[in-house]
Short mmCIF file of C-alpha atoms in Angstrom, two decimals:
data_model
loop_
_atom_site.label_atom_id
_atom_site.label_comp_id
_atom_site.label_asym_id
_atom_site.label_seq_id
_atom_site.Cartn_x
_atom_site.Cartn_y
_atom_site.Cartn_z
CA MET R 11 99.84 137.68 103.08
CA THR R 12 101.86 139.23 105.88
CA SER R 13 104.51 141.76 105.10
CA PRO R 14 108.07 140.38 105.05
CA PRO R 15 110.05 140.65 108.27
CA LYS R 16 112.52 143.46 108.57
CA THR R 17 116.10 142.48 108.06
CA SER R 18 118.84 143.33 110.50
CA SER R 19 122.44 142.47 111.16
CA ASN R 20 121.56 139.56 113.47
CA GLN R 21 118.83 138.10 111.22
CA PRO R 22 119.79 136.01 108.16
CA GLN R 23 118.90 137.46 104.79
CA ALA R 24 116.65 135.32 102.57
CA ALA R 25 118.96 135.38 99.59
CA THR R 26 119.85 132.42 97.47
CA PRO R 27 122.83 130.31 98.62
CA LYS R 28 124.91 131.62 95.71
CA ALA R 29 124.35 135.25 96.63
CA ALA R 30 124.87 134.65 100.34
CA ASN R 31 128.26 132.98 99.88
CA SER R 32 129.67 134.99 97.00
CA ALA R 33 131.48 137.45 99.27
CA ALA R 34 133.09 134.75 101.41
CA LEU R 35 134.29 132.41 98.66
CA PRO R 36 137.00 133.08 96.06
CA PRO R 37 135.89 133.36 92.43
CA LYS R 38 135.59 130.02 90.64
CA ALA R 39 138.13 129.09 88.01
CA PRO R 40 136.83 128.91 84.44
CA ALA R 41 135.62 125.51 83.27
CA ALA R 42 138.23 123.23 81.78
CA ALA R 43 138.35 122.81 78.02
CA GLY R 44 136.08 120.15 76.67
CA LYS R 45 133.63 120.49 79.59
CA SER R 46 130.38 122.34 79.46
CA GLY R 47 130.93 123.98 82.85
CA LYS R 48 127.23 123.70 83.67
CA SER R 49 126.42 123.91 87.37
CA LYS R 50 123.49 122.39 89.20
CA LYS R 51 120.40 124.51 88.77
CA ALA R 52 119.62 126.43 91.94
CA LYS R 53 116.19 126.06 93.53
CA PRO R 54 113.84 129.00 92.96
CA TYR R 55 113.28 129.25 96.71
CA ALA R 56 115.11 129.05 100.02
CA ILE R 57 114.34 127.26 103.29
CA GLY R 58 114.62 129.24 106.51
CA PRO R 59 116.42 128.08 109.66
CA THR R 60 115.04 125.17 111.69
CA PRO R 61 113.30 126.47 114.84
CA ASP R 62 113.59 125.01 118.32
CA ASP R 63 110.47 123.02 119.14
CA VAL R 64 109.32 119.61 120.38
CA CYS R 65 111.63 117.99 117.81
CA GLY R 66 114.66 119.35 119.61
CA SER R 67 116.94 122.33 119.93
CA ALA R 68 120.29 123.16 118.39
CA ALA R 69 121.68 123.19 121.94
CA ASP R 70 120.69 119.55 122.57
CA LYS R 71 123.58 117.27 123.38
CA PRO R 72 124.19 114.33 121.03
CA GLU R 73 123.41 110.79 122.08
CA PRO R 74 126.16 109.37 124.33
CA ARG R 75 128.30 106.71 122.73
CA GLY R 76 128.00 103.19 124.07
CA PRO R 77 130.89 100.99 125.20
CA GLN R 78 133.05 99.24 122.64
CA ALA R 79 131.82 95.77 121.72
CA PRO R 80 134.09 92.93 122.88
CA ARG R 81 135.46 90.40 120.42
CA ILE R 82 133.33 87.26 120.05
CA THR R 83 135.03 84.03 118.97
CA PRO R 84 133.45 81.34 116.74
CA ASP R 85 133.40 79.00 119.75
CA GLN R 86 131.23 81.47 121.67
CA ARG R 87 128.87 81.94 118.75
CA PHE R 88 128.42 78.20 118.26
CA THR R 89 127.92 77.63 122.00
CA ALA R 90 125.18 80.26 122.05
CA LEU R 91 123.55 78.59 119.05
CA ALA R 92 123.65 75.13 120.61
CA HIS R 93 122.04 76.41 123.83
CA ASN R 94 119.15 78.27 122.18
CA GLN R 95 115.89 76.71 123.38
CA GLN R 96 113.68 78.37 120.72
CA LEU R 97 115.78 76.94 117.90
CA TYR R 98 115.04 73.38 119.01
CA GLN R 99 111.33 74.14 119.37
CA VAL R 100 111.08 75.57 115.85
CA ALA R 101 113.07 72.72 114.29
CA LEU R 102 110.99 70.00 115.93
CA ALA R 103 107.72 71.77 115.07
CA VAL R 104 108.42 72.64 111.42
CA LEU R 105 111.17 70.45 109.95
CA PRO R 106 110.45 66.87 108.84
CA GLU R 107 112.05 64.27 111.07
CA LYS R 108 111.90 61.34 108.66
CA HIS R 109 111.83 60.86 104.92
CA ASP R 110 108.42 61.58 103.39
CA GLY R 111 108.17 58.22 101.60
CA SER R 112 109.26 54.70 102.19
CA ASN R 113 112.29 55.08 99.97
CA GLY R 114 115.18 57.49 100.14
CA ARG R 115 118.12 58.23 102.35
CA PRO R 116 117.41 58.49 106.11
CA PRO R 117 118.23 61.89 107.63
CA GLY R 118 120.93 60.49 109.92
CA PHE R 119 120.45 63.26 112.49
CA PRO R 120 117.51 64.93 114.23
CA PRO R 121 116.10 67.97 112.37
CA TYR R 122 117.48 70.49 114.87
CA VAL R 123 121.02 69.42 113.97
CA TYR R 124 120.47 70.54 110.39
CA LEU R 125 119.02 73.90 111.49
CA ILE R 126 122.12 74.33 113.65
CA PHE R 127 124.20 73.34 110.62
CA ALA R 128 122.45 76.00 108.49
CA ALA R 129 123.09 78.65 111.14
CA SER R 130 126.71 77.55 111.59
CA ILE R 131 127.49 78.25 107.93
CA SER R 132 127.46 81.96 108.77
CA ILE R 133 129.88 81.26 111.64
CA PHE R 134 132.39 79.10 109.76
CA GLY R 135 131.91 80.51 106.23
CA SER R 136 130.81 77.47 104.19
CA ALA R 137 129.19 74.06 104.41
CA ARG R 138 132.56 72.28 104.05
CA SER R 139 134.04 74.31 106.88
CA THR R 140 130.96 73.64 109.02
CA GLN R 141 131.31 69.93 108.35
CA ALA R 142 134.95 70.02 109.42
CA HIS R 143 134.12 71.82 112.67
CA LEU R 144 131.15 69.64 113.62
CA ARG R 145 133.18 66.48 113.09
CA ARG R 146 135.66 67.64 115.74
CA SER R 147 135.11 66.28 119.25
CA LEU R 148 135.23 69.83 120.71
CA TYR R 149 132.20 71.04 118.76
CA ARG R 150 130.35 67.75 119.18
CA GLU R 151 130.71 68.27 122.90
CA TYR R 152 129.36 71.83 122.59
CA LEU R 153 126.39 70.44 120.67
CA LYS R 154 125.78 67.64 123.17
CA GLN R 155 125.85 70.09 126.08
CA GLY R 156 123.30 72.28 124.32
CA VAL R 157 120.98 69.35 123.55
CA THR R 158 121.28 68.17 127.17
CA GLU R 159 120.26 71.58 128.49
CA CYS R 160 117.40 72.13 126.05
CA LEU R 161 116.01 68.61 125.42
CA GLY R 162 117.45 66.46 128.17
CA PRO R 163 120.27 63.91 128.54
CA GLN R 164 118.35 61.08 126.88
CA GLU R 165 118.00 63.08 123.66
CA ALA R 166 121.71 63.95 123.81
CA ASP R 167 122.62 60.25 124.10
CA ARG R 168 120.78 59.60 120.80
CA LEU R 169 123.20 61.79 118.86
CA PRO R 170 125.70 59.92 116.65
CA ASP R 171 129.35 59.93 117.62
CA THR R 172 130.27 61.99 114.55
CA GLY R 173 128.97 65.15 112.97
CA PRO R 174 126.90 65.51 109.78
CA THR R 175 128.68 65.63 106.45
CA SER R 176 128.10 68.27 103.81
CA SER R 177 126.49 65.56 101.66
CA GLN R 178 123.94 64.85 104.38
CA TRP R 179 123.35 68.59 104.75
CA TYR R 180 122.70 69.16 101.05
CA TYR R 181 120.31 66.20 100.96
CA TYR R 182 118.30 67.37 103.96
CA ARG R 183 118.40 70.98 102.76
CA LEU R 184 115.96 70.00 99.97
CA LYS R 185 113.41 69.10 102.63
CA MET R 186 114.07 72.35 104.47
CA LEU R 187 113.41 74.29 101.26
CA GLY R 188 110.10 72.45 100.94
CA VAL R 189 108.91 73.97 104.24
CA LEU R 190 110.82 77.26 103.88
CA SER R 191 107.74 79.46 104.25
CA GLY R 192 106.72 77.79 107.50
CA LEU R 193 110.30 77.89 108.75
CA ARG R 194 110.55 81.62 108.03
CA GLU R 195 107.32 82.40 109.86
CA ALA R 196 108.06 80.16 112.85
CA SER R 197 111.58 81.60 113.11
CA ARG R 198 110.15 85.14 112.96
CA ASP R 199 107.73 84.45 115.82
CA ALA R 200 110.48 82.82 117.89
CA ARG R 201 112.85 85.74 117.32
CA ILE R 202 110.20 88.26 118.38
CA ALA R 203 109.58 86.21 121.53
CA GLN R 204 113.33 86.23 122.22
CA ALA R 205 113.38 90.01 121.74
CA PHE R 206 110.73 90.33 124.45
CA GLY R 207 112.93 88.22 126.69
CA VAL R 208 115.89 90.57 126.49
CA GLY R 209 113.82 93.73 127.08
CA LEU R 210 113.27 94.84 123.49
CA LEU R 211 110.17 96.11 121.66
CA GLY R 212 108.93 98.31 124.49
CA THR R 213 107.77 95.61 126.90
CA ALA R 214 110.37 96.36 129.59
CA GLY R 215 112.93 98.99 130.43
CA PRO R 216 112.74 102.74 129.77
CA ARG R 217 109.98 104.00 127.48
CA GLY R 218 110.41 107.00 125.23
CA THR R 219 108.04 109.41 123.53
CA TRP R 220 106.72 109.45 119.97
CA ILE R 221 109.28 112.10 119.03
CA ARG R 222 112.16 110.53 120.94
CA PRO R 223 111.38 106.81 121.35
CA ASN R 224 113.71 104.59 123.27
CA ARG R 225 116.02 102.69 120.98
CA SER R 226 114.45 99.39 122.01
CA GLN R 227 111.10 100.68 120.70
CA VAL R 228 112.41 101.39 117.19
CA ILE R 229 112.77 98.83 114.39
CA HIS R 230 115.01 99.39 111.38
CA GLY R 231 114.68 97.92 107.91
CA ASP R 232 117.09 97.68 105.01
CA GLY R 233 117.64 95.58 101.92
CA THR R 234 120.96 94.22 100.76
CA VAL R 235 122.10 92.40 97.63
CA MET R 236 124.00 89.22 98.40
CA LYS R 237 126.46 88.17 95.71
CA PRO R 238 126.40 84.52 94.55
CA THR R 239 129.22 82.89 92.59
CA ASP R 240 131.02 85.05 90.05
CA GLN R 241 129.63 83.10 87.09
CA THR R 242 126.93 85.02 85.21
CA GLU R 243 126.83 83.03 81.93
CA PRO R 244 125.74 79.36 81.84
CA VAL R 245 128.01 78.62 78.86
CA THR R 246 131.37 80.22 78.00
CA VAL R 247 133.74 79.59 75.10
CA ASP R 248 137.50 79.96 75.40
CA GLU R 249 138.53 82.36 72.61
CA GLU R 250 141.96 80.71 72.17
CA THR R 251 141.16 76.99 72.39
CA GLY R 252 137.45 77.00 71.54
CA GLU R 253 136.72 74.94 74.66
CA ILE R 254 133.08 75.09 75.73
CA ARG R 255 132.47 75.22 79.46
CA ASN R 256 129.18 74.82 81.30
CA HIS R 257 128.67 76.71 84.55
CA TYR R 258 126.09 76.53 87.32
CA VAL R 259 124.53 80.00 87.44
CA ASP R 260 122.26 81.40 90.13
CA PRO R 261 118.80 81.40 88.46
CA ASP R 262 117.48 84.31 90.55
CA ALA R 263 120.48 86.66 90.49
CA SER R 264 120.53 89.79 88.38
CA ILE R 265 122.31 93.15 88.26
CA GLN R 266 120.80 95.55 90.79
CA THR R 267 121.52 99.07 91.92
CA GLU R 268 122.22 99.73 95.59
CA GLY R 269 122.51 103.04 97.42
CA GLY R 270 124.84 105.52 95.77
CA GLY R 271 124.23 104.03 92.31
CA ARG R 272 126.56 101.05 92.88
CA GLN R 273 125.64 98.05 90.72
CA VAL R 274 125.79 94.62 92.33
CA TYR R 275 125.04 91.17 90.89
CA GLY R 276 122.97 88.97 93.15
CA SER R 277 119.67 88.49 94.98
CA LYS R 278 118.16 90.96 97.44
CA TYR R 279 117.17 90.17 101.01
CA LEU R 280 115.39 92.39 103.52
CA THR R 281 115.89 92.40 107.29
CA ILE R 282 114.02 94.12 110.14
CA VAL R 283 116.21 94.58 113.24
CA THR R 284 116.27 96.30 116.62
CA ARG R 285 118.65 96.61 119.55
CA LEU R 286 119.12 97.91 123.08
CA ALA R 287 120.58 101.35 123.73
CA ARG R 288 124.29 101.48 124.60
CA MET R 289 124.49 97.69 124.93
CA PRO R 290 127.08 95.83 122.80
CA HIS R 291 125.95 92.67 121.01
CA SER R 292 122.26 93.36 121.73
CA ARG R 293 121.02 93.44 118.12
CA MET R 294 118.10 91.16 117.29
CA ILE R 295 116.96 90.31 113.75
CA LEU R 296 113.16 90.15 113.85
CA ASN R 297 112.07 89.45 110.29
CA ILE R 298 113.71 88.30 107.04
CA ASP R 299 112.54 87.68 103.51
CA ALA R 300 113.74 87.61 99.92
CA VAL R 301 112.36 90.50 97.84
CA ARG R 302 111.57 90.88 94.16
CA HIS R 303 114.10 92.65 92.01
CA ARG R 304 112.91 91.57 88.56
CA ALA R 305 109.68 92.09 86.66
CA LYS R 306 106.59 90.72 88.40
CA PRO R 307 105.86 88.09 85.70
CA LEU R 308 109.37 86.70 86.17
CA ASP R 309 109.18 86.66 89.97
CA PRO R 310 105.50 86.67 91.00
CA GLU R 311 105.97 85.07 94.44
CA LYS R 312 107.88 87.99 95.97
CA PHE R 313 107.05 91.57 96.88
CA ASN R 314 109.15 94.51 95.74
CA GLU R 315 111.36 96.05 98.43
CA ALA R 316 109.00 98.80 99.59
CA ALA R 317 105.93 96.56 99.70
CA ALA R 318 107.91 93.82 101.46
CA ALA R 319 109.23 96.32 104.01
CA VAL R 320 105.69 97.42 104.89
CA LYS R 321 104.44 93.82 105.10
CA MET R 322 107.33 92.69 107.30
CA ALA R 323 107.15 95.74 109.58
CA MET R 324 103.40 95.24 109.98
CA GLU R 325 103.99 91.59 110.92
CA VAL R 326 106.35 92.67 113.68
CA LEU R 327 104.02 95.47 114.82
CA ALA R 328 101.11 93.03 115.09
CA ALA R 329 103.13 90.87 117.50
CA ALA R 330 104.78 93.77 119.34
CA PRO R 331 102.39 96.73 119.80
CA GLY R 332 104.98 98.47 122.01
CA ILE R 333 106.91 99.55 118.90
CA LYS R 334 106.77 103.31 118.36
CA ALA R 335 108.80 103.89 115.19
CA VAL R 336 110.33 102.30 112.11
CA THR R 337 113.23 103.73 110.12
CA TYR R 338 114.09 102.99 106.51
CA ASP R 339 115.92 104.48 103.55
CA THR R 340 114.40 106.43 100.68
CA ALA R 341 113.05 103.25 99.04
CA LEU R 342 110.09 103.69 101.37
CA ARG R 343 107.86 106.45 99.98
CA GLY R 344 104.90 108.19 101.54
CA VAL R 345 102.34 105.83 100.03
CA HIS R 346 104.15 102.90 101.67
CA SER R 347 104.39 104.63 105.06
CA ALA R 348 100.66 105.32 105.32
CA PRO R 349 99.54 101.79 106.46
CA PHE R 350 102.13 101.68 109.25
CA ILE R 351 101.15 105.18 110.39
CA ARG R 352 97.47 104.20 110.52
CA GLN R 353 98.38 101.36 112.89
CA GLY R 354 100.05 103.74 115.31
CA GLY R 355 103.70 103.93 114.28
CA VAL R 356 106.07 106.74 113.41
CA VAL R 357 107.84 106.27 110.08
CA PHE R 358 111.16 108.03 109.56
CA THR R 359 112.97 108.25 106.23
CA ARG R 360 115.19 110.83 104.64
CA ARG R 361 113.52 113.41 102.43
CA HIS R 362 113.62 112.77 98.68
CA ASP R 363 115.25 115.31 96.41
CA GLY R 364 113.02 117.02 93.91
CA ILE R 365 109.90 117.26 96.09
CA LYS R 366 108.41 120.67 95.43
CA PRO R 367 106.66 122.70 98.15
CA HIS R 368 102.92 122.08 98.24
CA GLU R 369 100.19 124.23 99.76
CA VAL R 370 98.50 122.54 102.73
CA ALA R 371 96.38 125.21 104.43
CA GLU R 372 95.69 128.90 104.87
CA CYS R 373 95.37 130.62 108.23
CA SER R 374 93.26 133.80 108.31
CA ASP R 375 91.46 135.64 111.10
CA GLY R 376 90.31 138.69 109.14
CA LYS R 377 93.30 140.80 110.17
CA CYS R 378 96.05 138.73 108.52
CA THR R 379 96.48 135.77 106.20
CA HIS R 380 99.23 133.16 106.28
CA SER R 381 99.90 130.73 103.43
CA LEU R 382 101.13 127.40 104.80
CA TYR R 383 103.10 125.01 102.61
CA ALA R 384 104.70 121.61 103.05
CA ALA R 385 108.44 122.07 102.46
CA ALA R 386 111.50 120.31 103.88
CA GLY R 387 109.18 117.65 105.31
CA ARG R 388 107.31 120.05 107.60
CA VAL R 389 104.84 122.97 107.61
CA CYS R 390 106.37 126.25 106.50
CA GLU R 391 105.02 129.73 105.94
CA ARG R 392 105.57 131.09 102.45
CA ARG R 393 107.00 134.59 102.38
CA ILE R 394 108.46 136.95 99.81
CA THR R 395 111.67 138.64 100.90
CA VAL R 396 112.67 142.23 100.20
CA GLU R 397 114.81 140.92 97.33
CA GLY R 398 111.72 139.34 95.76
CA ASN R 399 112.81 135.76 96.54
CA THR R 400 110.54 133.03 97.89
CA LEU R 401 111.30 131.93 101.44
CA TYR R 402 109.68 128.98 103.19
CA SER R 403 110.09 129.59 106.89
CA PRO R 404 109.66 126.40 109.02
CA LEU R 405 107.07 126.86 111.75
CA PRO R 406 107.74 125.45 115.23
CA VAL R 407 105.82 122.35 116.31
CA ARG R 408 104.59 123.01 119.84
CA GLU R 409 102.80 119.69 120.34
CA PHE R 410 102.74 116.27 118.72
CA GLU R 411 99.21 114.93 119.16
CA VAL R 412 98.26 111.27 118.88
CA ARG R 413 94.59 110.34 118.79
CA GLY R 414 92.57 107.17 118.31
CA ASN R 415 92.98 103.53 119.26
CA GLY R 416 92.26 101.41 116.18
CA LYS R 417 93.28 103.75 113.40
CA VAL R 418 95.69 106.22 114.96
CA ARG R 419 95.82 109.86 113.86
CA PHE R 420 98.88 112.07 114.21
CA TYR R 421 98.87 115.89 114.27
CA HIS R 422 101.39 118.71 114.47
CA VAL R 423 100.14 121.67 116.52
CA ILE R 424 102.11 124.47 114.90
CA GLU R 425 102.71 128.04 116.02
CA ILE R 426 102.49 130.88 113.47
CA PRO R 427 104.33 134.04 114.55
CA CYS R 428 102.45 137.20 113.59
CA SER R 429 102.62 140.90 114.43
CA SER R 430 98.93 140.81 115.41
CA GLY R 431 99.46 137.90 117.80
CA GLU R 432 100.61 134.31 117.54
CA HIS R 433 98.29 131.75 115.96
CA THR R 434 98.15 128.00 116.49
CA MET R 435 96.86 125.46 114.02
CA ARG R 436 96.50 121.68 113.98
CA ILE R 437 97.89 120.00 110.84
CA ARG R 438 97.37 116.34 109.98
CA VAL R 439 100.52 114.28 109.31
CA TYR R 440 98.72 111.12 108.20
CA ALA R 441 97.03 110.25 104.90
CA THR R 442 93.32 110.99 104.62
CA GLU R 443 90.58 110.17 102.14
CA GLU R 444 90.30 113.86 101.32
CA ASP R 445 93.95 113.95 100.25
CA ARG R 446 93.39 111.03 97.91
CA GLU R 447 90.30 112.57 96.35
CA ILE R 448 90.61 116.32 95.76
CA GLY R 449 94.04 117.34 97.00
CA ALA R 450 94.88 120.02 99.54
CA GLY R 451 93.62 123.56 99.08
CA GLY R 452 90.77 122.44 96.81
CA GLN R 453 93.15 121.82 93.93
CA GLY R 454 92.73 118.93 91.53
CA GLY R 455 94.79 115.77 91.83
CA LYS R 456 95.95 113.79 94.83
CA PHE R 457 98.11 115.02 97.68
CA ASN R 458 100.64 112.53 99.03
CA ARG R 459 100.59 113.98 102.54
CA THR R 460 102.87 111.40 104.18
CA GLU R 461 105.49 112.11 101.51
CA HIS R 462 105.42 115.89 102.01
CA LEU R 463 104.81 116.07 105.76
CA ARG R 464 106.89 113.87 108.06
CA GLN R 465 105.91 113.01 111.60
CA VAL R 466 109.49 113.72 112.63
CA PRO R 467 111.05 116.20 110.15
CA PRO R 468 114.48 114.97 108.97
CA GLU R 469 116.37 118.23 109.55
CA THR R 470 115.74 118.30 113.30
CA PRO R 471 117.68 116.91 116.29
CA ALA R 472 115.01 114.22 116.75
CA GLY R 473 115.22 113.35 113.05
CA ARG R 474 119.00 113.13 113.08
CA ARG R 475 118.76 110.88 116.15
CA LEU R 476 116.46 108.45 114.34
CA LEU R 477 118.70 108.61 111.28
CA GLY R 478 121.60 107.47 113.44
CA PHE R 479 119.60 104.46 114.56
CA ARG R 480 119.57 103.21 110.95
CA GLN R 481 123.24 102.25 111.33
CA ASP R 482 121.97 99.05 112.96
CA SER R 483 120.64 97.89 109.60
CA LYS R 484 123.89 98.81 107.88
CA SER R 485 125.86 96.91 110.52
CA THR R 486 123.64 93.87 110.07
CA ASN R 487 124.22 93.89 106.31
CA SER R 488 127.95 94.35 106.81
CA ARG R 489 128.10 91.45 109.24
CA LEU R 490 126.13 89.31 106.78
CA ASP R 491 128.53 90.14 103.95
CA GLN R 492 131.63 89.45 106.05
CA ALA R 493 130.33 86.10 107.28
CA PHE R 494 131.24 84.42 103.98
CA PRO R 495 134.48 84.31 101.95
CA HIS R 496 134.69 87.03 99.31
CA GLU R 497 131.28 88.29 100.53
CA ARG R 498 129.54 85.66 98.37
CA LEU R 499 126.50 83.81 99.67
CA PRO R 500 127.20 80.04 99.45
CA ALA R 501 123.87 79.16 97.82
CA TYR R 502 122.20 79.12 94.40
CA GLY R 503 118.73 80.60 94.11
CA SER R 504 116.92 83.05 96.36
CA LYS R 505 115.19 80.27 98.34
CA ALA R 506 118.45 78.53 99.23
CA GLY R 507 119.96 81.94 99.96
CA LEU R 508 117.05 82.84 102.23
CA LEU R 509 117.62 79.63 104.19
CA ILE R 510 121.24 80.66 104.81
CA VAL R 511 120.16 84.17 105.87
CA ILE R 512 117.57 82.68 108.25
CA GLY R 513 120.39 80.64 109.75
CA PHE R 514 122.49 83.79 110.07
CA ALA R 515 119.66 85.41 112.03
CA TRP R 516 119.48 82.44 114.38
CA ALA R 517 123.22 82.69 115.06
CA GLN R 518 123.02 86.46 115.69
CA ASN R 519 119.98 86.29 117.97
CA ALA R 520 121.26 83.28 119.90
CA LEU R 521 124.38 85.23 120.82
CA THR R 522 122.36 88.24 121.99
CA HIS R 523 120.05 85.98 123.99
CA LEU R 524 122.91 84.13 125.71
CA LEU R 525 124.85 87.28 126.58
CA HIS R 526 121.70 88.78 128.09
CA ARG R 527 121.22 85.66 130.23
CA LEU R 528 124.82 85.86 131.46
CA THR R 529 124.55 89.55 132.42
CA LYS R 530 121.27 89.22 134.36
#
């Protein structure tokens, strides 16, 4: 163990936060009566300052802000939807055109009209409002112009002189739910192809590095709970009159906890999105699915949020190898990040509270010995200060190495300051078989390396930059909530809700695609 560094007036002391701030802050008032007055237990160690390294410097300028997004009217959104070539291709390839049997109501409209109807619900707020708009001559003309451009004038002449009713929509929706899995996958592939067309996913435009990827090379995931109707009980009894009322209740909704501990009643949906840097209305939704939020026996067809996030991100990565990074919230733990890292991606999440420092290696050349620990998401040197406190001093990362083609391996080449000369050491930041078997340092138990050591440490300029990119997911969820009155999804059941969310993605991506065509 090296001797602790000498303290001076221009070097911060390694005291606990309480001791360091006691002289600058006024004394606290005594606890109010009836309260225990207990404070949060201080950590038995301190983390040193973040050094300047390949992850950025404190002097780095923040990312420049992009231009303000212009207002988009419902007419523009519907026009973009009606002129989206990929939408017609998916509808004609996946959706049934006629009734399955000899009996039953005929569809009345081609299948692409009902996919446009599903997407328009997020534009107009409900099926009844969509019916009212599509029965107007203005929107029928928008639709006819789109069909003429994408399928030809003869197909446009086949369209009826009126728009579909909500009754026709609900009847055909049952057939759409029967092929929902195929519709989700075909829509995902079409959206990824559209993303390539506008310069996303690393195929065109500027390319970044692993530490600082271009925004178009980063995908962002997030889950959101969509609220159904406000009825949670199938039968209610009026306490005054004794009247018994039956209600239609969402069979898949339940009370769930979102970020910040807020409880929400509904079903959860997960989206994977990306966007161009400093380009308004350039967001593209790449992948969507409903995720499990109840016990597995009650909902065996779905994955839980973390497992679904990995599956969906891997689906996008398989189709778009130019992706360099994925960002997510703390629902994604180290064990979930490992598969994506093995395929050559950087995973960025915030660090979980309560993760204790863990020994990862020891550097010794006979003259000195340095104990290296994983703390604050990066490699730190453990020291004991003159006050007898434990200090984990972050070590600068001088190089971020990427090796391999099939299974990619990531390393931090760290620098260890020492009075006898600086040392360098290569530390793995990907999960290994050794970690799963014996643990680091020869200790028993497993070592969750990707949980303790992050490829891009959160408390760095590069980490804060990637954290800012996650606002795309939040904006997507906010836009999804605001698309419907009272932020309630107009559907019962997670499958019907997923169909509406798939339509929302078509409307969002069609707008991005059209605006890109107009600006070329």
